[in-house]
C-alpha cells in the first residue's frame, strides 16, 4: 500500500495501533477487511489534508468528537476541512470521531483513549452529564484544551464554547411560529434529540419563555430521545400526533425532519409552520421543496474558526486566551438560502 506518511501518523489518523497499521501496510495475514479500509481511509485523509495545507509551520493535530446524526456530522466535517487551510502556517490536522448514539461510558472511554494517545486539542459535542465533565477535567489536567461545539458543558474545564446563542435561537423560533399562527393558536410539536444536551435544553427554554409570555393561546407538546434519527423520531412524532389532534406546527430542535413530516403525511394532518435548525443536506432539500418554512442557521465555519483559534492560543501560549464570540443566528427561507459550500 503506497504512502508518504509515517506509520505513527497513519495510526493516529486511523485510531489504530502502529503494529496494526504496520501489518496492513505490509500485507501480513490476519487483518480484518474493516481494519484495512480504516487504514486506506486514513491515508486518503492525510493526502487530502496535506494537499490543502501548503505551509510549513507547526502542525497541530486535534480530535473532533461528536454524538450527532450523520447529516449534521457531514456538515461539521465539511466546515472544519474548509477552515483548515486558512490557518497557515499554523496547520491543523483533524481526526474525526462521529457516532449517532454513544453511551456516556463509551464517550468517556473515547476521550480517555485520545488523552492517553496524545493530541493538541479536542473539539467536543457531547451531553452535559457528570462523567463527561470529569473526562474533560482529566484532559485539561493533562494539558489538552477542550472546546465545546454547538452545545456547551459550562460546568466543565473546557476552555471555550464555539457555537450560537441557543436560548436566543429558541426565542427566535417562538417568534416566527407565534406570529405565523397568530390568534388562531394551535399546538407546537417540539422535537429534541435528547434532553442530555445543554444546547437543546437552552433552545427549548428560550422557546417556551417567549410562547408563554407572548403567545398564550399556543400550546406545546414535546418529544425527546429520538437522537435525531429518522426511525426513532418518526415513531415518537406519530404517537404524539395520534394522541393530540391540536398539533399543527413543528419546532425541530433535534432533527429527524423527514420522519416528522412523514408522520404528518401518514396522519393526513397539515403543518401550518415548520421551523428547523441547520442547513444540512436534508434541510436544504426540504426548504427548497417548501416542506419546511424556516431554518435557523449559524455558520459552522465560523464555529470551526473559533475552535481552532482557541486551541491555537493555548498551544502557542499566548498571554491572553482567545474567547470565541457566539455565532449569529440567521433566518433562512427558500428565497435567501445560501449556496452550499
Tab-separated table of C-alpha atoms in Angstrom:
chain	number	residue	atom	x	y	z
A	1	UNK	CA	0.000	0.000	0.000
A	2	UNK	CA	1.879	3.080	-1.250
A	3	UNK	CA	2.023	6.105	1.055
A	4	UNK	CA	4.251	9.007	2.045
A	5	UNK	CA	3.428	9.173	5.754
A	6	UNK	CA	4.936	7.871	8.961
A	7	UNK	CA	3.299	4.786	10.404
A	8	UNK	CA	2.583	6.658	13.643
A	9	UNK	CA	0.763	9.408	11.711
A	10	UNK	CA	-1.385	6.894	9.859
A	11	UNK	CA	-2.088	5.122	13.153
A	12	UNK	CA	-3.068	8.416	14.787
A	13	UNK	CA	-5.423	9.275	11.932
A	14	UNK	CA	-6.981	5.794	11.826
A	15	UNK	CA	-7.256	5.376	15.604
A	16	UNK	CA	-5.272	2.126	15.467
A	17	UNK	CA	-2.018	0.890	16.963
A	18	UNK	CA	1.190	1.271	14.963
A	19	UNK	CA	1.584	-2.524	14.995
A	20	UNK	CA	-1.822	-2.976	13.368
A	21	UNK	CA	-1.076	-0.345	10.732
A	22	UNK	CA	2.284	-1.976	10.021
A	23	UNK	CA	0.551	-5.316	9.428
A	24	UNK	CA	-1.861	-3.710	6.992
A	25	UNK	CA	0.809	-1.789	5.091
A	26	UNK	CA	2.978	-4.872	4.683
A	27	UNK	CA	0.134	-7.160	3.663
A	28	UNK	CA	0.544	-9.551	6.573
A	29	UNK	CA	-2.213	-12.110	7.244
A	30	UNK	CA	-4.814	-11.921	9.994
A	31	UNK	CA	-6.040	-8.379	9.235
A	32	UNK	CA	-9.772	-7.793	9.002
A	33	UNK	CA	-11.172	-6.123	5.902
A	34	UNK	CA	-12.677	-3.372	8.044
A	35	UNK	CA	-9.261	-2.583	9.545
A	36	UNK	CA	-7.672	-2.436	6.103
A	37	UNK	CA	-10.358	0.010	4.970
A	38	UNK	CA	-9.715	2.222	8.011
A	39	UNK	CA	-6.023	2.424	7.129
A	40	UNK	CA	-6.792	3.243	3.493
A	41	UNK	CA	-9.261	5.916	4.582
A	42	UNK	CA	-6.672	7.396	6.962
A	43	UNK	CA	-4.061	7.619	4.189
A	44	UNK	CA	-6.602	9.251	1.872
A	45	UNK	CA	-7.500	11.772	4.575
A	46	UNK	CA	-3.825	12.592	5.203
A	47	UNK	CA	-3.240	13.085	1.478
A	48	UNK	CA	-6.244	15.388	1.266
A	49	UNK	CA	-5.138	17.448	4.234
A	50	UNK	CA	-1.550	17.648	3.001
A	51	UNK	CA	-2.737	18.934	-0.368
A	52	UNK	CA	-4.696	21.695	1.347
A	53	UNK	CA	-2.013	22.615	3.879
A	54	UNK	CA	0.754	24.174	1.833
A	55	UNK	CA	2.538	25.955	4.655
A	56	UNK	CA	5.498	24.640	6.578
A	57	UNK	CA	4.617	25.899	10.044
A	58	UNK	CA	3.808	23.926	13.167
A	59	UNK	CA	1.344	21.088	12.759
A	60	UNK	CA	-1.418	20.926	15.380
A	61	UNK	CA	-3.284	17.616	15.385
A	62	UNK	CA	-6.699	17.776	17.050
A	63	UNK	CA	-9.598	15.392	17.636
A	64	UNK	CA	-13.230	16.270	16.911
A	65	UNK	CA	-15.646	14.136	18.935
A	66	UNK	CA	-19.382	14.317	18.344
A	67	UNK	CA	-22.520	12.403	19.219
A	68	UNK	CA	-24.806	13.565	16.431
A	69	UNK	CA	-26.792	12.339	13.401
A	70	UNK	CA	-24.707	11.778	10.286
A	71	UNK	CA	-26.388	14.580	8.342
A	72	UNK	CA	-25.018	17.077	10.884
A	73	UNK	CA	-21.627	15.431	11.296
A	74	UNK	CA	-21.209	15.626	7.496
A	75	UNK	CA	-21.822	19.379	7.663
A	76	UNK	CA	-19.372	19.785	10.554
A	77	UNK	CA	-16.674	17.778	8.786
A	78	UNK	CA	-17.047	19.949	5.678
A	79	UNK	CA	-16.793	23.128	7.760
A	80	UNK	CA	-13.646	22.044	9.600
A	81	UNK	CA	-11.968	20.802	6.431
A	82	UNK	CA	-12.738	24.084	4.679
A	83	UNK	CA	-11.249	26.097	7.543
A	84	UNK	CA	-8.061	24.052	7.980
A	85	UNK	CA	-6.268	25.636	5.032
A	86	UNK	CA	-6.969	29.170	6.296
A	87	UNK	CA	-4.704	28.726	9.326
A	88	UNK	CA	-1.341	28.672	7.562
A	89	UNK	CA	1.403	28.467	8.621
A	90	UNK	CA	-0.094	27.024	11.828
A	91	UNK	CA	-1.596	23.987	10.103
A	92	UNK	CA	-4.284	21.864	11.722
A	93	UNK	CA	-4.811	18.191	11.091
A	94	UNK	CA	-8.165	16.842	12.225
A	95	UNK	CA	-9.201	13.361	13.228
A	96	UNK	CA	-12.959	12.862	13.354
A	97	UNK	CA	-14.841	10.626	15.793
A	98	UNK	CA	-18.564	10.660	14.982
A	99	UNK	CA	-21.395	8.440	16.207
A	100	UNK	CA	-25.140	8.923	16.050
A	101	UNK	CA	-25.601	7.499	19.546
A	102	UNK	CA	-22.976	6.946	22.243
A	103	UNK	CA	-23.495	5.878	25.821
A	104	UNK	CA	-21.746	8.194	28.308
A	105	UNK	CA	-19.357	5.384	29.242
A	106	UNK	CA	-18.382	4.915	25.581
A	107	UNK	CA	-17.810	8.628	25.145
A	108	UNK	CA	-15.681	8.805	28.278
A	109	UNK	CA	-13.640	5.812	27.108
A	110	UNK	CA	-13.020	7.537	23.775
A	111	UNK	CA	-11.957	10.801	25.432
A	112	UNK	CA	-9.581	8.942	27.743
A	113	UNK	CA	-8.112	6.994	24.828
A	114	UNK	CA	-7.454	10.237	22.938
A	115	UNK	CA	-5.872	11.771	26.047
A	116	UNK	CA	-3.540	8.826	26.546
A	117	UNK	CA	-2.571	8.696	22.869
A	118	UNK	CA	-1.922	12.430	22.758
A	119	UNK	CA	-3.486	15.369	20.921
A	120	UNK	CA	-3.120	19.147	20.724
A	121	UNK	CA	-6.792	19.683	21.463
A	122	UNK	CA	-10.299	18.236	21.490
A	123	UNK	CA	-13.420	19.764	19.949
A	124	UNK	CA	-16.399	18.169	21.666
A	125	UNK	CA	-20.151	17.913	21.100
A	126	UNK	CA	-21.400	15.805	23.983
A	127	UNK	CA	-24.209	15.529	26.519
A	128	UNK	CA	-23.934	17.616	29.660
A	129	UNK	CA	-23.517	14.779	32.160
A	130	UNK	CA	-21.178	14.452	35.118
A	131	UNK	CA	-18.987	11.655	33.763
A	132	UNK	CA	-18.214	13.597	30.585
A	133	UNK	CA	-17.272	16.669	32.640
A	134	UNK	CA	-14.872	14.512	34.670
A	135	UNK	CA	-13.268	13.200	31.463
A	136	UNK	CA	-12.851	16.790	30.242
A	137	UNK	CA	-11.174	17.636	33.545
A	138	UNK	CA	-8.711	14.778	33.028
A	139	UNK	CA	-7.867	16.073	29.563
A	140	UNK	CA	-7.373	19.605	30.867
A	141	UNK	CA	-5.128	18.352	33.672
A	142	UNK	CA	-3.035	16.604	31.024
A	143	UNK	CA	-2.572	19.917	29.201
A	144	UNK	CA	-5.097	19.164	26.459
A	145	UNK	CA	-7.507	22.039	25.759
A	146	UNK	CA	-11.142	21.131	25.149
A	147	UNK	CA	-13.519	23.354	23.178
A	148	UNK	CA	-17.227	22.541	23.207
A	149	UNK	CA	-19.061	22.803	19.896
A	150	UNK	CA	-22.735	23.734	19.312
A	151	UNK	CA	-23.777	22.521	22.768
A	152	UNK	CA	-21.895	23.620	25.866
A	153	UNK	CA	-20.585	21.978	29.027
A	154	UNK	CA	-20.489	25.144	31.165
A	155	UNK	CA	-19.629	23.341	34.410
A	156	UNK	CA	-16.618	21.564	32.925
A	157	UNK	CA	-12.961	22.506	32.439
A	158	UNK	CA	-13.479	23.312	28.752
A	159	UNK	CA	-11.551	26.429	27.686
A	160	UNK	CA	-14.202	27.828	25.331
A	161	UNK	CA	-17.562	27.268	23.672
A	162	UNK	CA	-17.919	27.643	19.887
A	163	UNK	CA	-21.469	27.959	18.640
A	164	UNK	CA	-24.599	30.050	18.620
A	165	UNK	CA	-26.624	31.598	21.437
A	166	UNK	CA	-29.038	28.681	21.731
A	167	UNK	CA	-31.501	30.438	24.006
A	168	UNK	CA	-31.832	33.323	21.534
A	169	UNK	CA	-32.335	30.786	18.737
A	170	UNK	CA	-35.244	29.234	20.637
A	171	UNK	CA	-36.749	32.654	21.243
A	172	UNK	CA	-36.480	33.404	17.520
A	173	UNK	CA	-38.293	30.168	16.685
A	174	UNK	CA	-41.083	31.098	19.104
A	175	UNK	CA	-41.464	34.492	17.462
A	176	UNK	CA	-41.683	33.010	13.954
A	177	UNK	CA	-44.214	30.366	14.941
A	178	UNK	CA	-46.221	32.698	17.169
A	179	UNK	CA	-46.548	35.394	14.530
A	180	UNK	CA	-47.396	32.836	11.858
A	181	UNK	CA	-50.138	31.088	13.841
A	182	UNK	CA	-51.475	34.360	15.191
A	183	UNK	CA	-54.768	34.441	17.050
A	184	UNK	CA	-55.795	31.057	15.612
A	185	UNK	CA	-53.392	29.398	18.020
A	186	UNK	CA	-52.749	25.698	17.973
A	187	UNK	CA	-50.106	23.415	19.389
A	188	UNK	CA	-46.424	23.077	18.502
A	189	UNK	CA	-44.622	19.740	18.381
A	190	UNK	CA	-41.164	20.435	19.838
A	191	UNK	CA	-38.678	17.703	18.969
A	192	UNK	CA	-35.415	17.166	20.834
A	193	UNK	CA	-32.811	14.557	20.022
A	194	UNK	CA	-32.107	14.125	23.747
A	195	UNK	CA	-32.658	16.077	26.936
A	196	UNK	CA	-28.995	15.454	27.849
A	197	UNK	CA	-27.675	18.168	25.524
A	198	UNK	CA	-27.364	21.610	27.095
A	199	UNK	CA	-27.718	23.378	23.737
A	200	UNK	CA	-31.059	21.733	23.008
A	201	UNK	CA	-32.275	22.452	26.520
A	202	UNK	CA	-31.350	26.134	26.097
A	203	UNK	CA	-33.268	26.320	22.809
A	204	UNK	CA	-36.330	24.800	24.444
A	205	UNK	CA	-36.134	27.162	27.436
A	206	UNK	CA	-35.981	30.189	25.137
A	207	UNK	CA	-38.851	28.873	23.029
A	208	UNK	CA	-41.128	28.157	25.994
A	209	UNK	CA	-40.397	31.528	27.598
A	210	UNK	CA	-41.489	33.545	24.568
A	211	UNK	CA	-44.513	31.346	23.815
A	212	UNK	CA	-45.692	31.641	27.412
A	213	UNK	CA	-45.143	35.404	27.566
A	214	UNK	CA	-46.372	36.494	24.133
A	215	UNK	CA	-48.499	33.703	22.654
A	216	UNK	CA	-50.544	32.132	25.474
A	217	UNK	CA	-53.046	30.579	23.020
A	218	UNK	CA	-50.332	28.307	21.630
A	219	UNK	CA	-49.621	25.016	23.402
A	220	UNK	CA	-46.531	22.814	23.333
A	221	UNK	CA	-46.076	19.049	23.074
A	222	UNK	CA	-42.529	17.766	23.463
A	223	UNK	CA	-40.911	14.572	22.218
A	224	UNK	CA	-37.367	13.547	23.076
A	225	UNK	CA	-34.798	10.755	22.975
A	226	UNK	CA	-35.160	10.032	19.251
A	227	UNK	CA	-31.465	11.008	18.958
A	228	UNK	CA	-32.180	12.814	15.697
A	229	UNK	CA	-32.533	9.517	13.817
A	230	UNK	CA	-35.425	9.164	11.406
A	231	UNK	CA	-36.748	5.838	12.679
A	232	UNK	CA	-36.971	6.732	16.367
A	233	UNK	CA	-38.040	10.343	15.818
A	234	UNK	CA	-40.736	9.302	13.347
A	235	UNK	CA	-42.195	6.808	15.814
A	236	UNK	CA	-42.316	9.423	18.577
A	237	UNK	CA	-43.883	12.016	16.265
A	238	UNK	CA	-46.564	9.575	15.068
A	239	UNK	CA	-47.510	8.738	18.650
A	240	UNK	CA	-47.737	12.418	19.578
A	241	UNK	CA	-49.985	13.177	16.583
A	242	UNK	CA	-52.266	10.250	17.389
A	243	UNK	CA	-52.632	11.489	20.957
A	244	UNK	CA	-53.263	15.161	20.197
A	245	UNK	CA	-55.340	16.407	17.232
A	246	UNK	CA	-54.466	20.041	18.008
A	247	UNK	CA	-50.808	19.788	16.860
A	248	UNK	CA	-50.413	21.938	13.757
A	249	UNK	CA	-46.826	23.262	13.897
A	250	UNK	CA	-43.305	21.978	14.485
A	251	UNK	CA	-40.183	23.373	16.107
A	252	UNK	CA	-37.483	20.826	15.331
A	253	UNK	CA	-34.590	21.245	17.750
A	254	UNK	CA	-33.098	17.783	17.330
A	255	UNK	CA	-33.589	16.885	13.653
A	256	UNK	CA	-35.211	13.888	12.012
A	257	UNK	CA	-37.325	16.283	9.948
A	258	UNK	CA	-38.114	13.947	7.060
A	259	UNK	CA	-39.541	11.458	9.533
A	260	UNK	CA	-41.583	14.119	11.324
A	261	UNK	CA	-43.091	15.267	8.032
A	262	UNK	CA	-43.792	11.665	7.072
A	263	UNK	CA	-45.709	11.217	10.341
A	264	UNK	CA	-47.898	14.227	9.483
A	265	UNK	CA	-48.445	12.839	5.979
A	266	UNK	CA	-49.441	9.431	7.327
A	267	UNK	CA	-51.903	11.069	9.716
A	268	UNK	CA	-53.225	13.282	6.885
A	269	UNK	CA	-52.530	16.327	9.025
A	270	UNK	CA	-51.310	19.713	7.725
A	271	UNK	CA	-48.306	21.552	9.149
A	272	UNK	CA	-49.057	25.262	9.356
A	273	UNK	CA	-45.429	26.241	10.043
A	274	UNK	CA	-42.226	24.253	10.493
A	275	UNK	CA	-39.033	25.756	11.952
A	276	UNK	CA	-35.826	23.696	11.891
A	277	UNK	CA	-32.134	24.140	12.701
A	278	UNK	CA	-29.013	23.932	10.484
A	279	UNK	CA	-28.568	23.924	6.724
A	280	UNK	CA	-27.587	20.305	6.324
A	281	UNK	CA	-28.368	18.421	3.114
A	282	UNK	CA	-31.777	17.227	4.341
A	283	UNK	CA	-32.943	20.662	5.399
A	284	UNK	CA	-31.727	22.259	2.178
A	285	UNK	CA	-33.838	19.826	0.184
A	286	UNK	CA	-36.889	20.229	2.437
A	287	UNK	CA	-36.613	24.010	2.376
A	288	UNK	CA	-36.293	24.076	-1.425
A	289	UNK	CA	-39.367	21.817	-1.685
A	290	UNK	CA	-41.302	24.134	0.686
A	291	UNK	CA	-41.832	21.277	3.150
A	292	UNK	CA	-40.362	23.417	5.941
A	293	UNK	CA	-40.763	27.170	6.234
A	294	UNK	CA	-37.697	28.429	8.092
A	295	UNK	CA	-34.250	27.178	9.024
A	296	UNK	CA	-32.354	28.821	11.874
A	297	UNK	CA	-28.792	28.626	10.663
A	298	UNK	CA	-25.435	29.617	12.072
A	299	UNK	CA	-22.147	29.415	10.219
A	300	UNK	CA	-20.345	26.212	11.155
A	301	UNK	CA	-17.181	27.508	9.521
A	302	UNK	CA	-17.245	30.388	11.995
A	303	UNK	CA	-17.559	27.844	14.808
A	304	UNK	CA	-14.636	25.859	13.394
A	305	UNK	CA	-12.573	29.039	13.155
A	306	UNK	CA	-13.357	29.888	16.781
A	307	UNK	CA	-12.389	26.399	17.940
A	308	UNK	CA	-9.109	26.488	16.007
A	309	UNK	CA	-8.197	29.888	17.425
A	310	UNK	CA	-8.954	28.860	20.996
A	311	UNK	CA	-6.802	25.737	20.688
A	312	UNK	CA	-4.026	27.653	18.935
A	313	UNK	CA	-3.968	30.251	21.710
A	314	UNK	CA	-3.333	27.501	24.254
A	315	UNK	CA	-0.823	25.643	22.056
A	316	UNK	CA	1.224	28.773	21.384
A	317	UNK	CA	0.952	30.023	24.987
A	318	UNK	CA	-0.491	33.404	24.092
A	319	UNK	CA	-0.575	35.783	27.080
A	320	UNK	CA	-4.343	36.158	26.822
A	321	UNK	CA	-6.695	33.326	25.949
A	322	UNK	CA	-8.912	33.747	22.901
A	323	UNK	CA	-12.589	33.858	23.840
A	324	UNK	CA	-14.765	32.953	20.837
A	325	UNK	CA	-17.734	35.165	20.075
A	326	UNK	CA	-21.109	33.500	19.646
A	327	UNK	CA	-22.213	32.735	16.090
A	328	UNK	CA	-25.063	34.866	14.803
A	329	UNK	CA	-28.338	33.095	14.016
A	330	UNK	CA	-29.695	33.655	10.511
A	331	UNK	CA	-33.308	33.047	9.452
A	332	UNK	CA	-33.146	31.191	6.148
A	333	UNK	CA	-36.137	30.831	3.810
A	334	UNK	CA	-36.413	29.253	0.355
A	335	UNK	CA	-35.671	32.719	-1.058
A	336	UNK	CA	-32.412	33.542	0.728
A	337	UNK	CA	-30.823	30.105	1.067
A	338	UNK	CA	-27.053	30.466	0.588
A	339	UNK	CA	-25.254	28.260	-1.875
A	340	UNK	CA	-23.794	25.045	-0.488
A	341	UNK	CA	-20.023	25.082	0.091
